[in-house]
Each structure stands twice: as C-alpha cells, then as structure tokens.
Short mmCIF file of N, CA, C and O in Angstrom, two decimals:
data_model
loop_
_atom_site.label_atom_id
_atom_site.label_comp_id
_atom_site.label_asym_id
_atom_site.label_seq_id
_atom_site.Cartn_x
_atom_site.Cartn_y
_atom_site.Cartn_z
N UNK A 1 80.20 80.08 170.83
CA UNK A 1 81.10 81.04 171.45
C UNK A 1 82.33 81.09 170.59
O UNK A 1 82.86 82.11 170.22
N UNK A 2 82.99 79.95 170.06
CA UNK A 2 84.05 79.98 169.41
C UNK A 2 83.97 80.67 167.96
O UNK A 2 84.76 81.30 167.51
N UNK A 3 82.70 80.55 167.44
CA UNK A 3 82.41 81.09 166.25
C UNK A 3 82.24 82.68 166.34
O UNK A 3 82.92 83.47 165.52
N UNK A 4 81.84 83.10 167.45
CA UNK A 4 81.71 84.60 167.71
C UNK A 4 83.24 85.15 167.94
O UNK A 4 83.46 86.17 167.36
N UNK A 5 84.01 84.54 168.48
CA UNK A 5 85.43 84.83 168.71
C UNK A 5 86.16 84.99 167.34
O UNK A 5 86.85 85.92 167.00
N UNK A 6 85.98 83.82 166.57
CA UNK A 6 86.61 83.84 165.23
C UNK A 6 86.19 84.93 164.32
O UNK A 6 86.87 85.54 163.57
N UNK A 7 84.72 85.17 164.38
CA UNK A 7 84.27 86.18 163.43
C UNK A 7 84.89 87.53 164.05
O UNK A 7 85.15 88.41 163.02
N UNK A 8 84.83 87.90 165.17
CA UNK A 8 85.45 89.28 165.64
C UNK A 8 86.98 89.39 165.35
O UNK A 8 87.30 90.36 164.84
N UNK A 9 87.72 88.22 165.44
CA UNK A 9 89.06 88.39 165.12
C UNK A 9 89.27 88.47 163.47
O UNK A 9 89.96 89.25 163.01
N UNK A 10 88.40 87.81 162.81
CA UNK A 10 88.32 87.98 161.36
C UNK A 10 88.07 89.51 160.97
O UNK A 10 88.74 90.03 160.10
N UNK A 11 87.02 90.00 161.50
CA UNK A 11 86.55 91.30 161.13
C UNK A 11 87.61 92.40 161.60
O UNK A 11 87.86 93.25 160.86
N UNK A 12 88.39 92.21 162.70
CA UNK A 12 89.49 93.01 163.15
C UNK A 12 90.55 93.02 162.22
O UNK A 12 91.07 93.97 161.62
N UNK A 13 90.90 91.77 161.82
CA UNK A 13 92.15 91.62 160.70
C UNK A 13 91.72 92.18 159.40
O UNK A 13 92.50 92.78 158.83
N UNK A 14 90.42 91.92 159.03
CA UNK A 14 89.96 92.55 157.76
C UNK A 14 90.04 94.01 157.81
O UNK A 14 90.62 94.59 156.72
N UNK A 15 89.53 94.77 158.77
CA UNK A 15 89.51 96.07 158.79
C UNK A 15 90.96 96.66 158.82
O UNK A 15 91.28 97.67 158.17
N UNK A 16 91.88 95.93 159.59
CA UNK A 16 93.29 96.50 159.76
C UNK A 16 93.84 96.30 158.31
O UNK A 16 94.64 97.18 158.03
N UNK A 17 93.65 95.38 157.59
CA UNK A 17 94.21 94.98 156.37
C UNK A 17 93.70 96.05 155.46
O UNK A 17 94.46 96.73 154.47
N UNK A 18 92.37 96.35 155.23
CA UNK A 18 91.71 97.15 154.34
C UNK A 18 92.13 98.58 154.44
O UNK A 18 92.27 99.28 153.55
N UNK A 19 92.37 98.98 155.56
CA UNK A 19 92.66 100.42 155.94
C UNK A 19 94.08 100.65 156.50
O UNK A 19 94.42 101.88 156.71
N UNK A 20 94.94 99.66 156.54
CA UNK A 20 96.27 99.99 157.03
C UNK A 20 96.30 100.20 158.43
O UNK A 20 97.19 100.99 158.81
N UNK A 21 95.47 99.58 159.24
CA UNK A 21 95.35 99.95 160.63
C UNK A 21 96.00 98.80 161.56
O UNK A 21 95.62 98.79 162.79
N UNK A 22 97.02 98.16 161.01
CA UNK A 22 97.68 97.27 161.78
C UNK A 22 98.26 97.95 163.13
O UNK A 22 98.32 97.34 164.14
N UNK A 23 98.87 99.16 163.02
CA UNK A 23 99.39 99.95 164.22
C UNK A 23 98.33 100.20 165.21
O UNK A 23 98.63 100.16 166.38
N UNK A 24 97.12 100.43 164.79
CA UNK A 24 95.90 100.61 165.53
C UNK A 24 95.64 99.47 166.46
O UNK A 24 95.42 99.54 167.71
N UNK A 25 95.75 98.28 165.81
CA UNK A 25 95.46 96.97 166.45
C UNK A 25 96.59 96.78 167.41
O UNK A 25 96.28 96.28 168.65
N UNK A 26 97.77 97.02 167.06
CA UNK A 26 99.07 96.78 167.96
C UNK A 26 98.88 97.63 169.06
O UNK A 26 99.22 97.33 170.22
N UNK A 27 98.29 98.91 168.87
CA UNK A 27 98.14 99.80 170.05
C UNK A 27 97.18 99.32 171.02
O UNK A 27 97.28 99.25 172.15
N UNK A 28 96.14 98.66 170.63
CA UNK A 28 95.05 98.00 171.36
C UNK A 28 95.70 96.94 172.17
O UNK A 28 95.39 96.80 173.50
N UNK A 29 96.45 96.08 171.53
CA UNK A 29 97.06 94.94 172.10
C UNK A 29 97.97 95.50 173.27
O UNK A 29 98.04 94.86 174.41
N UNK A 30 98.83 96.39 173.00
CA UNK A 30 99.68 96.87 173.93
C UNK A 30 99.04 97.52 175.13
O UNK A 30 99.19 97.25 176.29
N UNK A 31 97.82 98.29 174.88
CA UNK A 31 96.96 98.86 175.97
C UNK A 31 96.48 97.74 176.78
O UNK A 31 96.24 97.91 178.05
N UNK A 32 96.05 96.55 176.21
CA UNK A 32 95.42 95.55 176.98
C UNK A 32 96.46 94.60 177.49
O UNK A 32 95.95 93.57 178.17
N UNK A 33 97.74 94.63 177.19
CA UNK A 33 98.62 93.88 177.69
C UNK A 33 98.83 92.39 177.28
O UNK A 33 99.20 91.56 178.06
N UNK A 34 98.48 92.38 175.92
CA UNK A 34 98.54 91.02 175.43
C UNK A 34 99.33 91.05 174.15
O UNK A 34 99.47 92.06 173.48
N UNK A 35 100.00 89.86 173.73
CA UNK A 35 100.88 89.90 172.55
C UNK A 35 99.95 89.70 171.20
O UNK A 35 100.70 90.14 170.12
N UNK A 36 98.78 89.19 171.16
CA UNK A 36 98.04 88.88 169.91
C UNK A 36 96.62 88.90 170.19
O UNK A 36 96.07 88.74 171.42
N UNK A 37 95.82 88.94 169.17
CA UNK A 37 94.31 88.87 169.25
C UNK A 37 93.83 87.61 169.90
O UNK A 37 92.94 87.62 170.66
N UNK A 38 94.61 86.52 169.82
CA UNK A 38 94.05 85.35 170.29
C UNK A 38 94.04 85.16 171.89
O UNK A 38 93.40 84.48 172.46
N UNK A 39 94.75 86.23 172.34
CA UNK A 39 94.72 86.23 174.06
C UNK A 39 93.66 87.09 174.67
O UNK A 39 93.56 87.34 175.79
N UNK A 40 92.89 87.91 173.78
CA UNK A 40 91.86 88.81 174.28
C UNK A 40 90.62 87.85 174.54
O UNK A 40 90.22 86.98 173.84
N UNK A 41 89.88 88.39 175.57
CA UNK A 41 88.66 87.77 175.92
C UNK A 41 87.68 88.36 174.91
O UNK A 41 87.85 89.12 174.10
N UNK A 42 86.49 87.75 174.87
CA UNK A 42 85.35 88.19 173.93
C UNK A 42 85.13 89.54 174.08
O UNK A 42 84.97 90.33 173.05
N UNK A 43 85.00 89.99 175.42
CA UNK A 43 84.77 91.43 175.63
C UNK A 43 85.81 92.24 175.09
O UNK A 43 85.43 93.45 174.53
N UNK A 44 87.02 92.01 175.29
CA UNK A 44 88.07 92.85 174.71
C UNK A 44 88.03 92.78 173.26
O UNK A 44 88.37 93.87 172.58
N UNK A 45 87.83 91.63 172.60
CA UNK A 45 87.79 91.57 171.27
C UNK A 45 86.69 92.49 170.63
O UNK A 45 86.87 93.36 169.63
N UNK A 46 85.56 92.47 171.40
CA UNK A 46 84.36 93.32 171.05
C UNK A 46 84.79 94.79 171.13
O UNK A 46 84.35 95.66 170.26
N UNK A 47 85.43 95.20 172.11
CA UNK A 47 86.07 96.64 172.32
C UNK A 47 86.80 97.01 171.13
O UNK A 47 86.72 98.09 170.55
N UNK A 48 87.79 96.27 170.75
CA UNK A 48 88.66 96.59 169.62
C UNK A 48 87.98 96.71 168.40
O UNK A 48 87.99 97.62 167.55
N UNK A 49 86.97 95.71 168.07
CA UNK A 49 86.22 95.72 166.85
C UNK A 49 85.29 97.00 167.01
O UNK A 49 85.09 97.66 165.74
N UNK A 50 84.66 97.31 167.91
CA UNK A 50 83.80 98.54 167.98
C UNK A 50 84.74 99.74 167.64
O UNK A 50 84.32 100.71 167.01
N UNK A 51 85.81 99.80 168.30
CA UNK A 51 86.65 100.97 167.92
C UNK A 51 87.07 101.13 166.53
O UNK A 51 86.94 102.12 165.87
N UNK A 52 87.47 99.98 165.91
CA UNK A 52 87.86 99.96 164.40
C UNK A 52 86.64 100.31 163.57
O UNK A 52 86.79 101.14 162.71
N UNK A 53 85.35 99.84 163.96
CA UNK A 53 84.34 100.17 163.21
C UNK A 53 83.88 101.57 163.40
O UNK A 53 83.35 102.25 162.40
N UNK A 54 84.21 102.17 164.48
CA UNK A 54 84.07 103.71 164.77
C UNK A 54 84.85 104.45 163.93
O UNK A 54 84.56 105.49 163.26
N UNK A 55 86.21 103.97 163.73
CA UNK A 55 87.18 104.72 162.90
C UNK A 55 86.65 104.57 161.39
O UNK A 55 86.83 105.53 160.71
N UNK A 56 86.27 103.34 161.09
CA UNK A 56 85.77 103.18 159.60
C UNK A 56 84.54 104.01 159.37
O UNK A 56 84.61 104.88 158.33
N UNK A 57 83.72 104.32 160.44
CA UNK A 57 82.53 105.30 160.28
C UNK A 57 82.92 106.60 160.13
O UNK A 57 82.57 107.25 159.16
N UNK A 58 84.02 107.04 160.87
CA UNK A 58 84.56 108.42 160.74
C UNK A 58 85.21 108.46 159.40
O UNK A 58 84.93 109.54 158.68
N UNK A 59 85.90 107.62 158.91
CA UNK A 59 86.47 107.61 157.56
C UNK A 59 85.50 107.89 156.49
O UNK A 59 85.67 108.67 155.52
N UNK A 60 84.44 106.94 156.56
CA UNK A 60 83.46 106.96 155.47
C UNK A 60 82.52 108.22 155.50
O UNK A 60 82.12 108.70 154.41
N UNK A 61 82.37 108.87 156.74
CA UNK A 61 81.54 110.17 156.73
C UNK A 61 82.45 111.37 156.87
O UNK A 61 81.91 112.40 157.19
N UNK A 62 83.65 111.16 156.68
CA UNK A 62 84.76 112.18 156.78
C UNK A 62 84.56 113.12 157.93
O UNK A 62 84.33 114.34 157.96
N UNK A 63 84.78 112.60 159.17
CA UNK A 63 84.97 113.25 160.42
C UNK A 63 86.01 112.92 161.06
O UNK A 63 86.79 111.97 160.71
N UNK A 64 86.47 113.54 162.07
CA UNK A 64 87.61 113.50 162.90
C UNK A 64 87.58 112.06 163.76
O UNK A 64 86.49 111.86 164.36
N UNK A 65 88.53 111.34 163.83
CA UNK A 65 88.59 110.20 164.83
C UNK A 65 88.29 110.76 166.24
O UNK A 65 88.81 111.62 166.65
N UNK A 66 87.59 109.82 166.89
CA UNK A 66 87.29 110.26 168.44
C UNK A 66 88.43 110.15 169.22
O UNK A 66 88.42 111.02 170.25
N UNK A 67 89.49 109.50 168.99
CA UNK A 67 90.71 109.42 169.76
C UNK A 67 91.78 110.15 169.29
O UNK A 67 92.96 109.92 169.63
N UNK A 68 91.75 111.14 168.41
CA UNK A 68 92.80 111.69 167.79
C UNK A 68 92.51 113.31 167.61
O UNK A 68 91.38 113.72 167.90
N UNK A 69 93.56 114.05 167.24
CA UNK A 69 93.38 115.50 167.04
C UNK A 69 92.47 115.75 165.83
O UNK A 69 92.34 114.96 164.95
N UNK A 70 91.92 117.04 165.81
CA UNK A 70 91.04 117.33 164.56
C UNK A 70 91.87 117.31 163.34
O UNK A 70 93.11 117.71 163.29
N UNK A 71 91.41 116.75 162.24
CA UNK A 71 92.09 116.71 160.98
C UNK A 71 92.23 118.04 160.32
O UNK A 71 93.01 118.19 159.36
N UNK A 72 91.32 118.95 160.58
CA UNK A 72 91.25 120.16 159.92
C UNK A 72 91.77 121.30 160.64
O UNK A 72 92.01 121.36 161.72
#
C-alpha cells in the first residue's frame, strides 16, 4: 500500500514539474481541503493523477482540456 501511495505522489510531482502544472496540483489540493499531497487518501491521489494524465493526453494529442475553455 505504501509503495502505491509513493508511486502516485511521485508521478503527480513528475507531471507537475515536467509540464509546469504546480498550480494545477495546488488547485486540486485546495479543492480537496488539504495542505499537501501527503494528506490525500489513496483514492484522492488516484483522482489527481488521473486528471493530470488526462491533461497530458490532451496536450500530446492537441485537444482542449476537459475542465477548461476551448483553446481555439
């Protein structure tokens, strides 16, 4: 269980650093009412990670983010 949490936190931090999405992670933390990733449950970590991977997919496939206005 601890390895799964650690991997999710690492992946979230890696995506945030790679694409400059620290503000996206902060937005999720604020929405979930916690000060940092270590306070998230496994389910919440998974939600944040899925959202960031979705944003990465949109970026790589040149499509609009699901929770933002159209870029075109």
